[in-house]
Amino acid sequence: MPRTVDHDERRAQLADALARVAARDGLHAVSMRAVAAEAGTSLRLVQYYFENKRQLLIGAMRQLEERSNARWQARLARATDPRARLRAFIAEALPTDSDSIDFYRVSAAFGEMATTDPELAAEPLAGGIARLRSAVLEAFRAADLAPDAVPEHETDALISLCNGLSTAVLIGHHTADAAIAIAEYHIDRAFG
């Protein structure tokens, strides 16, 4: 009986392999061949799913973004008020565990490549970024904020702060706990 191949699962395995190579050796070491070796499969199989390194990175970014969103949605389901929803965002946005570290490493490299490639910049994260901003903005709008707090500005500031803190955590300038405390300080100031 022929074996049925789950193409989504295979793509997920390759995305995981890319994340492991990037985490261990840096994104500069990611190649189609390195991902194939890490996944324990052939280069031809990687090429079957992804035409080139750019497409492989896009595919991995999509997989990692979907997983990050699923983790965040699970946290949001347990959040009972606007402040808890914002803390759920912080918990997922900052690299505090292996999944979020993998996501941030790959997304940082993806962002770097996208600075010189407008098509790449419009690719997999555009919908995720809009969804993320919308949810954070909704939480700020539902909150009892300080009189001078503007929900749109607080949203953009928190997202930007978490992006910068993520880099600081990965390069060792802040611990994950310190980054969480800084982001929560921003939320506390917005609430007044």
Short mmCIF file of C-alpha atoms in Angstrom, two decimals:
data_model
loop_
_atom_site.label_atom_id
_atom_site.label_comp_id
_atom_site.label_asym_id
_atom_site.label_seq_id
_atom_site.Cartn_x
_atom_site.Cartn_y
_atom_site.Cartn_z
CA MET A 1 0.00 0.00 0.00
CA PRO A 2 1.50 3.39 -0.97
CA ARG A 3 2.39 5.71 1.85
CA THR A 4 0.40 8.94 2.08
CA VAL A 5 2.56 12.01 2.51
CA ASP A 6 1.33 14.87 4.64
CA HIS A 7 2.79 17.84 2.77
CA ASP A 8 1.99 20.33 5.53
CA GLU A 9 3.76 18.13 8.06
CA ARG A 10 6.77 17.80 5.74
CA ARG A 11 6.95 21.59 5.32
CA ALA A 12 6.72 21.97 9.10
CA GLN A 13 9.61 19.52 9.56
CA LEU A 14 11.72 21.52 7.12
CA ALA A 15 10.81 24.78 8.88
CA ASP A 16 11.86 23.22 12.18
CA ALA A 17 15.14 22.11 10.63
CA LEU A 18 15.78 25.62 9.33
CA ALA A 19 15.08 27.06 12.79
CA ARG A 20 17.48 24.57 14.41
CA VAL A 21 20.27 25.39 11.93
CA ALA A 22 19.70 29.13 12.40
CA ALA A 23 19.63 28.78 16.20
CA ARG A 24 22.75 26.65 16.35
CA ASP A 25 24.89 28.13 13.56
CA GLY A 26 23.28 31.46 12.63
CA LEU A 27 21.12 32.29 9.65
CA HIS A 28 24.18 32.81 7.47
CA ALA A 29 24.76 29.04 7.76
CA VAL A 30 21.28 28.17 6.49
CA SER A 31 21.33 26.60 3.07
CA MET A 32 19.09 24.12 1.31
CA ARG A 33 21.75 21.46 1.88
CA ALA A 34 22.15 22.31 5.60
CA VAL A 35 18.38 22.13 6.11
CA ALA A 36 18.23 18.78 4.30
CA ALA A 37 21.01 17.39 6.49
CA GLU A 38 19.35 18.72 9.67
CA ALA A 39 15.99 17.24 8.64
CA GLY A 40 17.62 13.92 7.76
CA THR A 41 16.32 14.07 4.22
CA SER A 42 17.63 14.67 0.73
CA LEU A 43 18.40 18.00 -0.89
CA ARG A 44 16.03 16.97 -3.68
CA LEU A 45 13.16 16.69 -1.20
CA VAL A 46 13.85 20.19 0.17
CA GLN A 47 13.92 21.48 -3.41
CA TYR A 48 10.60 19.74 -4.10
CA TYR A 49 8.92 21.86 -1.43
CA PHE A 50 10.97 25.04 -1.79
CA GLU A 51 12.42 26.30 -5.05
CA ASN A 52 15.27 28.24 -3.45
CA LYS A 53 16.60 29.54 -0.13
CA ARG A 54 14.34 32.59 -0.30
CA GLN A 55 11.24 30.38 -0.65
CA LEU A 56 12.52 28.12 2.13
CA LEU A 57 12.86 31.11 4.45
CA ILE A 58 9.38 32.35 3.52
CA GLY A 59 7.95 28.89 4.19
CA ALA A 60 9.72 28.63 7.53
CA MET A 61 8.59 32.12 8.49
CA ARG A 62 4.98 31.22 7.69
CA GLN A 63 5.18 28.08 9.81
CA LEU A 64 6.79 29.86 12.74
CA GLU A 65 4.33 32.78 12.55
CA GLU A 66 1.36 30.39 12.55
CA ARG A 67 2.72 28.62 15.63
CA SER A 68 3.45 31.90 17.40
CA ASN A 69 -0.08 33.09 16.67
CA ALA A 70 -1.55 29.82 17.98
CA ARG A 71 0.45 30.15 21.23
CA TRP A 72 -0.67 33.75 21.60
CA GLN A 73 -4.32 32.85 20.94
CA ALA A 74 -4.10 30.19 23.65
CA ARG A 75 -2.74 32.79 26.09
CA LEU A 76 -5.43 35.30 25.05
CA ALA A 77 -8.15 32.72 25.74
CA ARG A 78 -7.04 32.70 29.39
CA ALA A 79 -6.75 36.51 29.65
CA THR A 80 -9.66 38.06 31.51
CA ASP A 81 -9.00 41.79 31.12
CA PRO A 82 -7.09 44.24 28.87
CA ARG A 83 -3.97 44.24 31.04
CA ALA A 84 -3.86 40.41 30.96
CA ARG A 85 -4.26 40.48 27.16
CA LEU A 86 -1.31 42.87 26.88
CA ARG A 87 0.75 40.64 29.18
CA ALA A 88 -0.16 37.69 26.94
CA PHE A 89 1.26 39.65 24.02
CA ILE A 90 4.49 40.33 25.94
CA ALA A 91 4.82 36.66 26.89
CA GLU A 92 4.73 35.65 23.24
CA ALA A 93 6.52 38.65 21.72
CA LEU A 94 9.68 38.38 23.80
CA PRO A 95 12.13 35.49 23.32
CA THR A 96 11.64 33.69 26.62
CA ASP A 97 11.57 30.03 25.55
CA SER A 98 12.93 27.90 22.72
CA ASP A 99 9.88 28.42 20.48
CA SER A 100 9.86 32.20 20.78
CA ILE A 101 13.65 32.34 20.46
CA ASP A 102 13.50 30.33 17.22
CA PHE A 103 10.72 32.58 15.93
CA TYR A 104 12.57 35.78 16.74
CA ARG A 105 15.89 34.61 15.28
CA VAL A 106 14.29 33.65 11.99
CA SER A 107 12.03 36.72 11.87
CA ALA A 108 14.98 39.04 12.57
CA ALA A 109 16.90 37.51 9.69
CA PHE A 110 13.80 37.64 7.54
CA GLY A 111 13.40 41.33 8.42
CA GLU A 112 16.99 42.03 7.48
CA MET A 113 16.52 40.40 4.08
CA ALA A 114 13.22 42.25 3.58
CA THR A 115 14.91 45.65 3.94
CA THR A 116 16.32 45.22 0.44
CA ASP A 117 13.53 43.11 -1.06
CA PRO A 118 10.08 44.79 -1.19
CA GLU A 119 8.39 41.60 -2.39
CA LEU A 120 9.80 39.72 0.56
CA ALA A 121 8.67 42.49 2.91
CA ALA A 122 5.09 42.02 1.70
CA GLU A 123 5.20 38.27 2.13
CA PRO A 124 4.16 36.08 5.03
CA LEU A 125 4.19 38.45 7.94
CA ALA A 126 2.05 41.26 6.55
CA GLY A 127 -1.20 39.64 7.73
CA GLY A 128 0.32 38.56 11.01
CA ILE A 129 1.60 42.03 11.81
CA ALA A 130 -1.78 43.62 11.07
CA ARG A 131 -3.55 40.98 13.20
CA LEU A 132 -1.08 41.52 16.03
CA ARG A 133 -1.42 45.31 15.98
CA SER A 134 -5.20 45.05 15.88
CA ALA A 135 -5.34 42.79 18.95
CA VAL A 136 -2.95 44.95 20.98
CA LEU A 137 -4.82 48.11 19.95
CA GLU A 138 -8.13 46.50 20.94
CA ALA A 139 -6.71 45.73 24.40
CA PHE A 140 -5.49 49.30 24.87
CA ARG A 141 -8.84 50.70 23.68
CA ALA A 142 -10.72 48.47 26.15
CA ALA A 143 -8.51 49.58 29.04
CA ASP A 144 -8.94 52.38 31.52
CA LEU A 145 -5.84 54.29 30.42
CA ALA A 146 -4.14 57.33 31.86
CA PRO A 147 -5.74 60.59 30.61
CA ASP A 148 -2.82 61.43 28.31
CA ALA A 149 -2.45 57.91 26.87
CA VAL A 150 -3.38 57.46 23.20
CA PRO A 151 -4.23 53.81 22.42
CA GLU A 152 -2.71 53.91 18.92
CA HIS A 153 0.55 55.37 20.21
CA GLU A 154 0.67 52.97 23.15
CA THR A 155 0.15 50.07 20.74
CA ASP A 156 2.93 51.09 18.38
CA ALA A 157 5.26 51.91 21.29
CA LEU A 158 4.70 48.52 22.97
CA ILE A 159 5.21 46.56 19.75
CA SER A 160 8.36 48.54 18.91
CA LEU A 161 9.63 48.21 22.47
CA CYS A 162 9.18 44.43 22.36
CA ASN A 163 11.01 44.25 19.01
CA GLY A 164 13.99 46.10 20.44
CA LEU A 165 13.94 44.18 23.70
CA SER A 166 13.89 40.90 21.77
CA THR A 167 17.17 41.77 20.12
CA ALA A 168 18.61 42.88 23.47
CA VAL A 169 17.65 39.53 25.03
CA LEU A 170 19.15 37.48 22.20
CA ILE A 171 22.47 39.32 22.28
CA GLY A 172 22.65 39.19 26.06
CA HIS A 173 22.08 42.85 26.95
CA HIS A 174 18.95 41.98 28.94
CA THR A 175 17.63 38.82 30.51
CA ALA A 176 14.17 37.68 29.48
CA ASP A 177 12.88 38.58 32.96
CA ALA A 178 14.31 42.10 32.68
CA ALA A 179 12.73 42.54 29.24
CA ILE A 180 9.36 41.43 30.58
CA ALA A 181 9.68 43.90 33.47
CA ILE A 182 10.52 46.76 31.08
CA ALA A 183 7.56 45.96 28.81
CA GLU A 184 5.23 45.66 31.80
CA TYR A 185 6.51 49.01 33.06
CA HIS A 186 5.37 50.53 29.76
CA ILE A 187 1.91 49.00 30.20
CA ASP A 188 1.71 50.22 33.80
CA ARG A 189 2.55 53.77 32.69
CA ALA A 190 -0.16 53.65 30.03
CA PHE A 191 -2.69 52.57 32.63
CA GLY A 192 -1.65 55.46 34.86
#
